[in-house]
Short mmCIF file of C-alpha atoms in Angstrom, two decimals:
data_model
loop_
_atom_site.label_atom_id
_atom_site.label_comp_id
_atom_site.label_asym_id
_atom_site.label_seq_id
_atom_site.Cartn_x
_atom_site.Cartn_y
_atom_site.Cartn_z
CA UNK A 6 -220.81 -221.99 -17.66
CA UNK A 7 -222.00 -218.44 -17.25
CA UNK A 8 -219.54 -215.55 -17.08
CA UNK A 9 -219.07 -214.44 -13.48
CA UNK A 10 -218.22 -210.93 -14.68
CA UNK A 11 -221.61 -210.75 -16.41
CA UNK A 12 -223.34 -211.88 -13.22
CA UNK A 13 -221.47 -209.18 -11.35
CA UNK A 14 -222.15 -206.41 -13.87
CA UNK A 15 -225.61 -207.40 -15.17
CA UNK A 16 -227.39 -209.39 -12.46
CA UNK A 17 -230.82 -208.37 -13.76
CA UNK A 18 -230.08 -209.97 -17.13
CA UNK A 19 -229.12 -213.24 -15.48
CA UNK A 20 -232.12 -213.20 -13.13
CA UNK A 21 -234.40 -212.66 -16.13
CA UNK A 22 -232.75 -215.52 -18.02
CA UNK A 23 -233.22 -217.89 -15.09
CA UNK A 24 -236.84 -216.80 -14.76
CA UNK A 25 -237.48 -217.39 -18.47
CA UNK A 26 -236.16 -220.91 -18.05
CA UNK A 27 -238.43 -221.46 -15.06
CA UNK A 28 -235.52 -222.08 -12.69
CA UNK A 29 -236.86 -222.06 -9.14
CA UNK A 30 -234.67 -219.93 -6.93
CA UNK A 31 -232.77 -218.48 -9.88
CA UNK A 32 -232.70 -215.00 -8.36
CA UNK A 33 -231.41 -216.44 -5.07
CA UNK A 34 -228.62 -218.23 -6.96
CA UNK A 35 -227.56 -214.95 -8.53
CA UNK A 36 -227.45 -213.23 -5.14
CA UNK A 37 -225.57 -216.17 -3.63
CA UNK A 38 -222.94 -215.92 -6.38
CA UNK A 39 -222.62 -212.17 -5.97
CA UNK A 40 -222.10 -212.57 -2.21
CA UNK A 41 -219.46 -215.27 -2.76
CA UNK A 42 -217.77 -213.12 -5.37
CA UNK A 43 -217.72 -210.11 -3.04
CA UNK A 44 -216.24 -212.24 -0.24
CA UNK A 45 -213.58 -213.57 -2.61
CA UNK A 46 -212.66 -210.16 -3.99
CA UNK A 47 -212.59 -208.42 -0.60
CA UNK A 48 -210.42 -211.21 0.83
CA UNK A 49 -208.01 -210.95 -2.08
CA UNK A 50 -207.87 -207.16 -1.60
CA UNK A 51 -207.22 -207.43 2.13
CA UNK A 52 -204.55 -210.10 1.59
CA UNK A 53 -202.80 -207.93 -1.01
CA UNK A 54 -202.76 -204.98 1.39
CA UNK A 55 -201.37 -207.17 4.16
CA UNK A 56 -198.62 -208.50 1.87
CA UNK A 57 -197.66 -204.94 0.94
CA UNK A 58 -197.61 -204.01 4.63
CA UNK A 59 -195.52 -207.10 5.42
CA UNK A 60 -193.00 -206.17 2.73
CA UNK A 61 -192.66 -202.66 4.19
CA UNK A 62 -192.26 -203.98 7.73
CA UNK A 63 -189.79 -206.63 6.56
CA UNK A 64 -187.54 -203.89 5.23
CA UNK A 65 -187.88 -202.07 8.57
CA UNK A 66 -186.93 -205.26 10.43
CA UNK A 67 -183.85 -205.58 8.25
CA UNK A 68 -182.84 -202.00 9.04
CA UNK A 69 -183.25 -202.57 12.80
CA UNK A 70 -181.18 -205.74 12.69
CA UNK A 71 -178.39 -203.99 10.79
CA UNK A 72 -178.34 -201.35 13.55
CA UNK A 73 -178.27 -204.06 16.20
CA UNK A 74 -181.66 -203.01 17.53
CA UNK A 75 -184.45 -205.36 18.59
CA UNK A 76 -187.21 -206.16 16.06
CA UNK A 77 -189.04 -208.77 18.18
CA UNK A 78 -192.27 -206.77 18.38
CA UNK A 79 -192.45 -206.31 14.62
CA UNK A 80 -191.59 -209.99 14.04
CA UNK A 81 -194.46 -211.06 16.31
CA UNK A 82 -196.75 -208.67 14.47
CA UNK A 83 -195.72 -210.15 11.10
CA UNK A 84 -196.38 -213.69 12.34
CA UNK A 85 -199.96 -212.61 13.02
CA UNK A 86 -200.13 -210.92 9.63
CA UNK A 87 -198.89 -214.12 7.98
CA UNK A 88 -201.55 -216.11 9.80
CA UNK A 89 -204.22 -213.67 8.63
CA UNK A 90 -202.98 -213.92 5.02
CA UNK A 91 -203.16 -217.73 5.21
CA UNK A 92 -206.70 -217.53 6.63
CA UNK A 93 -207.75 -215.15 3.85
CA UNK A 94 -206.27 -217.56 1.30
CA UNK A 95 -208.50 -220.31 2.65
CA UNK A 96 -211.53 -218.00 2.41
CA UNK A 97 -210.66 -217.25 -1.24
CA UNK A 98 -210.15 -220.91 -2.02
CA UNK A 99 -213.44 -221.88 -0.38
CA UNK A 100 -215.35 -219.08 -2.14
CA UNK A 101 -213.89 -220.03 -5.54
CA UNK A 102 -214.86 -223.68 -5.05
CA UNK A 103 -218.42 -222.71 -4.13
CA UNK A 104 -218.62 -220.29 -7.06
CA UNK A 105 -217.53 -223.00 -9.49
CA UNK A 106 -219.92 -225.57 -8.02
CA UNK A 107 -222.80 -223.10 -8.29
CA UNK A 108 -221.94 -222.08 -11.85
CA UNK A 109 -221.75 -225.74 -12.91
CA UNK A 110 -225.36 -226.21 -11.78
CA UNK A 111 -226.70 -223.14 -13.63
CA UNK A 112 -228.01 -223.52 -17.21
CA UNK A 113 -227.18 -221.33 -20.16
CA UNK A 114 -229.19 -218.17 -20.80
CA UNK A 115 -231.68 -218.34 -23.69
CA UNK A 116 -231.27 -216.01 -26.65
CA UNK A 117 -233.87 -213.21 -26.89
CA UNK A 118 -235.69 -214.81 -29.86
CA UNK A 119 -236.33 -218.10 -28.03
CA UNK A 120 -240.07 -218.38 -27.27
CA UNK A 121 -241.07 -218.35 -23.60
CA UNK A 122 -242.92 -221.24 -22.00
CA UNK A 123 -242.84 -225.01 -21.79
CA UNK A 124 -243.03 -227.70 -24.47
CA UNK A 125 -246.46 -226.47 -25.54
CA UNK A 126 -244.90 -223.14 -26.52
CA UNK A 127 -242.43 -224.64 -29.01
CA UNK A 128 -242.81 -222.62 -32.20
CA UNK A 129 -243.31 -224.17 -35.64
CA UNK A 130 -240.70 -222.61 -37.96
CA UNK A 131 -241.44 -224.54 -41.18
CA UNK A 132 -242.67 -227.83 -42.58
CA UNK A 133 -241.60 -229.82 -45.60
CA UNK A 134 -243.22 -232.66 -47.49
CA UNK A 135 -246.65 -234.24 -47.45
CA UNK A 136 -247.72 -237.14 -45.28
CA UNK A 137 -248.33 -240.21 -47.40
CA UNK A 138 -251.92 -241.38 -47.86
CA UNK A 139 -252.15 -245.14 -47.44
CA UNK A 140 -254.82 -247.34 -48.97
CA UNK A 141 -254.40 -249.66 -46.01
CA UNK A 142 -253.73 -249.45 -42.28
CA UNK A 143 -249.99 -248.76 -41.91
CA UNK A 144 -248.15 -251.10 -39.57
CA UNK A 145 -245.76 -249.97 -36.81
CA UNK A 146 -242.06 -250.49 -37.42
CA UNK A 147 -241.67 -253.33 -34.93
CA UNK A 148 -244.11 -255.47 -36.93
CA UNK A 149 -242.44 -254.56 -40.22
CA UNK A 150 -238.95 -255.07 -38.87
CA UNK A 151 -239.60 -258.50 -37.41
CA UNK A 152 -241.50 -259.70 -40.47
CA UNK A 153 -238.67 -258.57 -42.75
CA UNK A 154 -235.99 -260.06 -40.49
CA UNK A 155 -234.46 -256.64 -39.77
CA UNK A 156 -235.14 -256.34 -36.07
CA UNK A 157 -234.97 -258.70 -33.07
CA UNK A 158 -236.22 -256.96 -29.93
CA UNK A 159 -236.69 -260.12 -27.88
CA UNK A 160 -233.10 -261.30 -28.22
CA UNK A 161 -231.79 -257.80 -27.56
CA UNK A 162 -233.76 -257.72 -24.32
CA UNK A 163 -232.47 -261.16 -23.40
CA UNK A 164 -228.87 -260.04 -23.89
CA UNK A 165 -228.94 -256.62 -22.24
CA UNK A 166 -232.45 -255.81 -21.05
CA UNK A 167 -235.08 -253.57 -22.61
CA UNK A 168 -233.89 -250.62 -24.64
CA UNK A 169 -231.06 -252.48 -26.38
CA UNK A 170 -232.40 -253.63 -29.77
CA UNK A 171 -230.64 -256.00 -32.14
CA UNK A 172 -230.59 -255.27 -35.87
CA UNK A 173 -229.97 -258.32 -38.01
CA UNK A 174 -229.10 -259.02 -41.63
CA UNK A 175 -230.52 -256.36 -43.92
CA UNK A 176 -231.50 -254.26 -40.89
CA UNK A 177 -227.88 -253.99 -39.79
CA UNK A 178 -226.81 -253.29 -43.38
CA UNK A 179 -229.50 -250.62 -43.81
CA UNK A 180 -228.37 -248.78 -40.69
CA UNK A 181 -224.71 -249.02 -41.72
CA UNK A 182 -225.49 -247.56 -45.14
CA UNK A 183 -227.50 -244.75 -43.59
CA UNK A 184 -224.54 -243.83 -41.39
CA UNK A 185 -222.15 -243.92 -44.34
CA UNK A 186 -224.50 -241.88 -46.50
CA UNK A 187 -224.81 -239.13 -43.89
CA UNK A 188 -221.07 -238.98 -43.15
CA UNK A 189 -220.22 -238.83 -46.86
CA UNK A 190 -222.72 -236.03 -47.42
CA UNK A 191 -221.41 -233.88 -44.57
CA UNK A 192 -217.79 -234.37 -45.58
CA UNK A 193 -218.18 -233.93 -49.33
CA UNK A 194 -220.89 -231.28 -49.50
CA UNK A 195 -220.80 -229.44 -46.18
CA UNK A 196 -217.06 -229.29 -45.56
CA UNK A 197 -216.85 -231.25 -42.29
CA UNK A 198 -213.84 -233.26 -41.15
CA UNK A 199 -214.73 -236.80 -40.14
CA UNK A 200 -213.40 -237.93 -36.75
CA UNK A 201 -213.40 -241.36 -35.18
CA UNK A 202 -213.93 -240.61 -31.50
CA UNK A 203 -213.46 -242.59 -28.26
CA UNK A 204 -216.71 -243.97 -26.88
CA UNK A 205 -215.57 -243.52 -23.29
CA UNK A 206 -214.51 -240.18 -21.80
CA UNK A 207 -213.31 -238.74 -18.52
CA UNK A 208 -215.43 -236.94 -15.96
CA UNK A 209 -213.69 -233.70 -16.98
CA UNK A 210 -214.83 -234.12 -20.58
CA UNK A 211 -218.49 -234.58 -19.59
CA UNK A 212 -218.25 -231.63 -17.22
CA UNK A 213 -216.89 -229.47 -20.05
CA UNK A 214 -220.00 -230.02 -22.18
CA UNK A 215 -222.45 -229.64 -19.30
CA UNK A 216 -223.52 -233.28 -18.96
CA UNK A 217 -221.96 -233.45 -15.49
CA UNK A 218 -222.70 -232.91 -12.72
CA UNK A 219 -226.33 -232.18 -13.67
CA UNK A 220 -227.13 -235.42 -15.53
CA UNK A 221 -225.02 -237.97 -13.71
CA UNK A 222 -228.00 -240.28 -13.14
CA UNK A 223 -228.64 -240.53 -16.89
CA UNK A 224 -225.09 -241.68 -17.70
CA UNK A 225 -223.38 -245.06 -17.73
CA UNK A 226 -220.02 -245.18 -15.94
CA UNK A 227 -217.25 -247.68 -15.32
CA UNK A 228 -216.64 -247.10 -11.64
CA UNK A 229 -213.16 -248.68 -11.49
CA UNK A 230 -211.68 -246.22 -14.00
CA UNK A 231 -214.23 -243.41 -13.69
CA UNK A 232 -214.68 -243.47 -17.46
CA UNK A 233 -218.08 -242.61 -18.86
CA UNK A 234 -219.85 -244.01 -21.94
CA UNK A 235 -220.66 -241.08 -24.19
CA UNK A 236 -224.29 -239.92 -24.47
CA UNK A 237 -223.35 -238.35 -27.83
CA UNK A 238 -220.18 -237.78 -29.84
CA UNK A 239 -220.74 -234.08 -29.17
CA UNK A 240 -218.77 -234.73 -25.98
CA UNK A 241 -215.45 -235.92 -27.48
CA UNK A 242 -215.76 -233.56 -30.46
CA UNK A 243 -216.26 -230.51 -28.23
CA UNK A 244 -213.32 -231.62 -26.08
CA UNK A 245 -210.94 -232.07 -29.01
CA UNK A 246 -209.42 -228.62 -28.40
CA UNK A 247 -210.11 -228.28 -24.68
CA UNK A 248 -207.61 -225.95 -23.04
CA UNK A 249 -206.24 -224.74 -26.37
CA UNK A 250 -205.99 -221.25 -27.85
CA UNK A 251 -206.91 -221.37 -31.54
CA UNK A 252 -206.10 -218.73 -34.10
CA UNK A 253 -208.85 -216.80 -35.88
CA UNK A 254 -207.61 -218.29 -39.15
CA UNK A 255 -208.47 -221.79 -37.92
CA UNK A 256 -212.15 -220.94 -37.43
CA UNK A 257 -214.65 -222.20 -38.16
CA UNK A 258 -213.76 -225.78 -37.27
CA UNK A 259 -216.35 -228.32 -38.46
CA UNK A 260 -216.31 -231.90 -37.24
CA UNK A 261 -218.59 -234.85 -37.88
CA UNK A 262 -218.52 -238.25 -36.25
CA UNK A 263 -220.51 -241.44 -36.02
CA UNK A 264 -220.79 -243.08 -32.64
CA UNK A 265 -223.04 -245.26 -30.57
CA UNK A 266 -224.68 -243.24 -27.80
CA UNK A 267 -225.53 -244.50 -24.32
CA UNK A 268 -228.23 -242.94 -22.15
CA UNK A 269 -229.87 -244.42 -19.09
CA UNK A 270 -232.65 -241.79 -19.18
CA UNK A 271 -233.59 -242.42 -15.56
CA UNK A 272 -236.40 -239.89 -15.79
CA UNK A 273 -238.13 -241.58 -18.74
CA UNK A 274 -240.33 -243.97 -16.73
CA UNK A 275 -243.75 -244.28 -18.30
CA UNK A 276 -242.61 -243.03 -21.70
CA UNK A 277 -243.46 -245.03 -24.82
CA UNK A 278 -240.64 -247.55 -25.01
CA UNK A 279 -241.96 -250.01 -27.60
CA UNK A 280 -239.83 -250.89 -30.60
CA UNK A 281 -237.15 -248.33 -31.42
CA UNK A 282 -238.88 -245.25 -30.03
CA UNK A 283 -236.83 -244.96 -26.85
CA UNK A 284 -233.66 -246.98 -26.37
CA UNK A 285 -230.59 -246.83 -24.14
CA UNK A 286 -228.06 -247.46 -26.93
CA UNK A 287 -228.45 -245.93 -30.37
CA UNK A 288 -226.37 -244.77 -33.31
CA UNK A 289 -225.99 -241.16 -34.37
CA UNK A 290 -224.06 -238.97 -36.76
CA UNK A 291 -223.14 -235.71 -35.03
CA UNK A 292 -222.07 -232.28 -36.25
CA UNK A 293 -220.00 -229.93 -34.07
CA UNK A 294 -218.74 -226.48 -34.97
CA UNK A 295 -216.35 -224.04 -33.31
CA UNK A 296 -217.32 -220.52 -34.44
CA UNK A 297 -216.52 -216.91 -33.65
CA UNK A 298 -219.22 -215.19 -31.58
CA UNK A 299 -220.15 -213.05 -34.58
CA UNK A 300 -221.03 -216.08 -36.71
CA UNK A 301 -222.59 -218.47 -34.23
CA UNK A 302 -226.20 -217.42 -34.82
CA UNK A 303 -225.79 -217.72 -38.59
CA UNK A 304 -224.04 -221.06 -38.12
CA UNK A 305 -227.09 -222.39 -36.25
CA UNK A 306 -229.23 -221.79 -39.33
CA UNK A 307 -226.61 -223.40 -41.58
CA UNK A 308 -226.33 -226.54 -39.45
CA UNK A 309 -230.11 -226.93 -39.29
CA UNK A 310 -230.27 -226.71 -43.08
CA UNK A 311 -227.50 -229.33 -43.33
CA UNK A 312 -229.59 -231.75 -41.29
CA UNK A 313 -232.69 -230.97 -43.36
CA UNK A 314 -230.89 -231.87 -46.59
CA UNK A 315 -230.79 -235.51 -45.52
CA UNK A 316 -234.50 -235.67 -44.78
CA UNK A 317 -235.39 -234.03 -48.09
CA UNK A 318 -233.25 -236.43 -50.08
CA UNK A 319 -234.79 -239.36 -48.25
CA UNK A 320 -238.24 -237.95 -48.98
CA UNK A 321 -239.37 -237.90 -45.35
CA UNK A 322 -241.92 -235.24 -44.30
CA UNK A 323 -240.60 -233.19 -41.40
CA UNK A 324 -241.13 -230.06 -39.38
CA UNK A 325 -238.71 -227.67 -37.67
CA UNK A 326 -239.52 -226.39 -34.19
CA UNK A 327 -237.84 -223.61 -32.22
CA UNK A 328 -237.79 -224.91 -28.66
CA UNK A 329 -239.24 -222.74 -25.93
CA UNK A 330 -237.23 -221.73 -22.88
CA UNK A 331 -238.70 -224.46 -20.69
CA UNK A 332 -237.81 -227.17 -23.23
CA UNK A 333 -234.23 -226.11 -23.96
CA UNK A 334 -231.32 -228.37 -23.15
CA UNK A 335 -229.31 -227.39 -20.09
CA UNK A 336 -226.37 -225.99 -22.09
CA UNK A 337 -228.34 -224.61 -25.03
CA UNK A 338 -229.00 -220.93 -25.75
CA UNK A 339 -231.26 -221.79 -28.70
CA UNK A 340 -232.32 -225.09 -30.30
CA UNK A 341 -234.11 -226.21 -33.43
CA UNK A 342 -235.68 -229.68 -33.29
CA UNK A 343 -236.33 -231.60 -36.48
CA UNK A 344 -239.25 -234.02 -36.23
CA UNK A 345 -240.21 -236.61 -38.84
CA UNK A 346 -243.64 -238.14 -39.34
CA UNK A 347 -243.93 -241.86 -38.55
CA UNK A 348 -247.27 -243.08 -39.94
CA UNK A 349 -247.22 -246.50 -38.26
CA UNK A 350 -247.11 -245.05 -34.75
CA UNK A 351 -248.89 -241.84 -35.87
CA UNK A 352 -246.39 -239.56 -34.20
CA UNK A 353 -243.87 -236.87 -34.92
CA UNK A 354 -240.49 -238.19 -33.81
CA UNK A 355 -237.49 -236.02 -32.96
CA UNK A 356 -234.59 -237.04 -35.16
CA UNK A 357 -232.32 -234.04 -34.63
CA UNK A 358 -231.64 -231.22 -32.19
CA UNK A 359 -229.37 -228.45 -33.44
CA UNK A 360 -228.16 -226.02 -30.78
CA UNK A 361 -225.89 -223.10 -30.18
CA UNK A 362 -224.36 -223.11 -26.72
CA UNK A 363 -222.79 -219.65 -27.27
CA UNK A 364 -219.69 -219.55 -25.00
CA UNK A 365 -221.24 -221.73 -22.27
CA UNK A 366 -219.36 -224.95 -23.08
CA UNK A 367 -216.23 -223.05 -24.11
CA UNK A 368 -215.95 -221.51 -20.64
CA UNK A 369 -216.24 -224.93 -19.03
CA UNK A 370 -213.66 -226.36 -21.46
CA UNK A 371 -211.39 -223.27 -21.49
CA UNK A 372 -211.70 -223.27 -25.27
CA UNK A 373 -210.46 -219.96 -26.71
CA UNK A 374 -209.22 -218.28 -29.86
CA UNK A 375 -207.11 -215.20 -30.53
CA UNK A 376 -209.03 -212.75 -32.77
CA UNK A 377 -205.81 -211.04 -33.92
CA UNK A 378 -202.11 -211.56 -33.21
CA UNK A 379 -201.24 -209.91 -29.91
CA UNK A 380 -204.88 -209.62 -28.85
CA UNK A 381 -206.25 -211.16 -25.67
CA UNK A 382 -207.84 -214.60 -26.26
CA UNK A 383 -211.64 -214.83 -26.29
CA UNK A 384 -213.97 -217.79 -25.87
CA UNK A 385 -215.23 -219.48 -29.03
CA UNK A 386 -218.88 -220.38 -29.55
CA UNK A 387 -219.70 -224.07 -29.93
CA UNK A 388 -222.64 -225.57 -31.77
CA UNK A 389 -223.80 -229.15 -32.11
CA UNK A 390 -226.49 -231.06 -33.91
CA UNK A 391 -227.65 -234.54 -34.81
CA UNK A 392 -227.51 -235.11 -38.54
CA UNK A 393 -229.05 -237.47 -38.02
CA UNK A 394 -229.95 -239.68 -35.08
CA UNK A 395 -230.89 -243.30 -35.51
CA UNK A 396 -232.94 -245.42 -34.93
CA UNK A 397 -235.95 -243.06 -35.23
CA UNK A 398 -234.81 -242.31 -38.76
CA UNK A 399 -235.07 -246.04 -39.43
CA UNK A 400 -238.56 -246.03 -37.89
CA UNK A 401 -239.79 -243.35 -40.31
CA UNK A 402 -238.15 -244.98 -43.33
CA UNK A 403 -239.78 -248.35 -42.65
CA UNK A 404 -243.19 -246.95 -41.77
CA UNK A 405 -243.28 -244.42 -44.63
CA UNK A 406 -241.99 -246.82 -47.29
CA UNK A 407 -244.15 -249.81 -46.35
CA UNK A 408 -246.45 -251.50 -48.87
CA UNK A 409 -249.59 -253.50 -48.23
CA UNK A 410 -247.78 -256.81 -48.80
CA UNK A 411 -245.34 -256.01 -45.98
CA UNK A 412 -242.43 -254.98 -48.21
CA UNK A 413 -240.70 -251.62 -47.87
CA UNK A 414 -239.77 -249.32 -50.74
CA UNK A 415 -236.50 -247.48 -50.10
CA UNK A 416 -235.66 -243.92 -51.18
CA UNK A 417 -233.23 -243.58 -54.07
CA UNK A 418 -230.06 -242.72 -52.08
CA UNK A 419 -230.40 -245.89 -50.01
CA UNK A 420 -231.49 -248.02 -52.95
CA UNK A 421 -228.27 -247.04 -54.73
CA UNK A 422 -226.10 -247.97 -51.76
CA UNK A 423 -227.93 -251.24 -51.07
CA UNK A 424 -228.32 -252.24 -54.70
CA UNK A 425 -232.03 -252.86 -54.19
CA UNK A 426 -235.06 -250.56 -54.13
CA UNK A 427 -237.25 -252.75 -51.95
CA UNK A 428 -237.02 -254.90 -48.88
CA UNK A 429 -239.11 -258.01 -49.42
CA UNK A 430 -240.50 -260.39 -46.77
#
């Protein structure tokens, strides 16, 4: 969440950030928070003065009693003072609850270099690779997958409804090897620690990352236990050290995890949902870093490059976009999207989003570090990124590697793991 002290000291900065994001009523939210904060602070100040006065009068009452003199008037006065202190405590409590609720609904502020505008303003940072020229009309992945016995959309829909595909035989093996390949690369070459995470988390964990309360309708929940299926392993990885104070020597922390991801995506009606393009359950390898504020911007570039390594080694043409303010995720201060070209559906498909959340998630999770022994703790910066998300990676591999006879040629890293360079009908 945003820093209340920053809102108090630099309201113009926060108003400008809300405006850049296109948040309707952003300026009014800032003023509402400032009014609540002033009410809270003035009530605390008045209560402190009344307590000091009560302490002074209490000593006076004691003196009168020792002299055998009546203190009834002062006692009555202190009862009223006590009632006023209790009332002020309720005002403070109410103001703090409203402040927290308001802050939980406010997005992160974009970094200065983030382009302004909506999706159309996303800036191309770089491209890699050349789109393959086919001597035939390339097929979409759903035709290739079913012909090769990799994919069974009909049975998946029968089991769970649309958006829950079934991978069979070599399709399941191919996805498993992709996951293993990516995890091995991040651990061995990029220095990440692999974590096996829970796939269900508490409401507090989702609130810490910013997924609740804003995106409750997009999540799957078990109502009896109030446990939530994770939309990404970013959630458990970011919560690993929730409430802790780390030492500077421990940073950076780098975690990677595979997990299935569950997203209802209630707002996706009308989107292209054929094949594997938009599903409610999918697999993903995630990267999460805990960094000092001084290194978080540099770490964003490093993590993006780590995701790009996979695409280069798989030989998949891609482009990197810097998302504009109106297209940023709720908790993101800056995001790079990696999109791969899928020739069968003739579309660029997002396969990774790499973001810095600055201290936004850390404030929600009370995730801090101590810069030096004896120094006051500060909030860490958290970053996260897909490296990479499936099944769109599978879409691009099938559609890019397809041959006219319906077979699919696999890139060398996968051919080595599978023991075969081609998938034959």
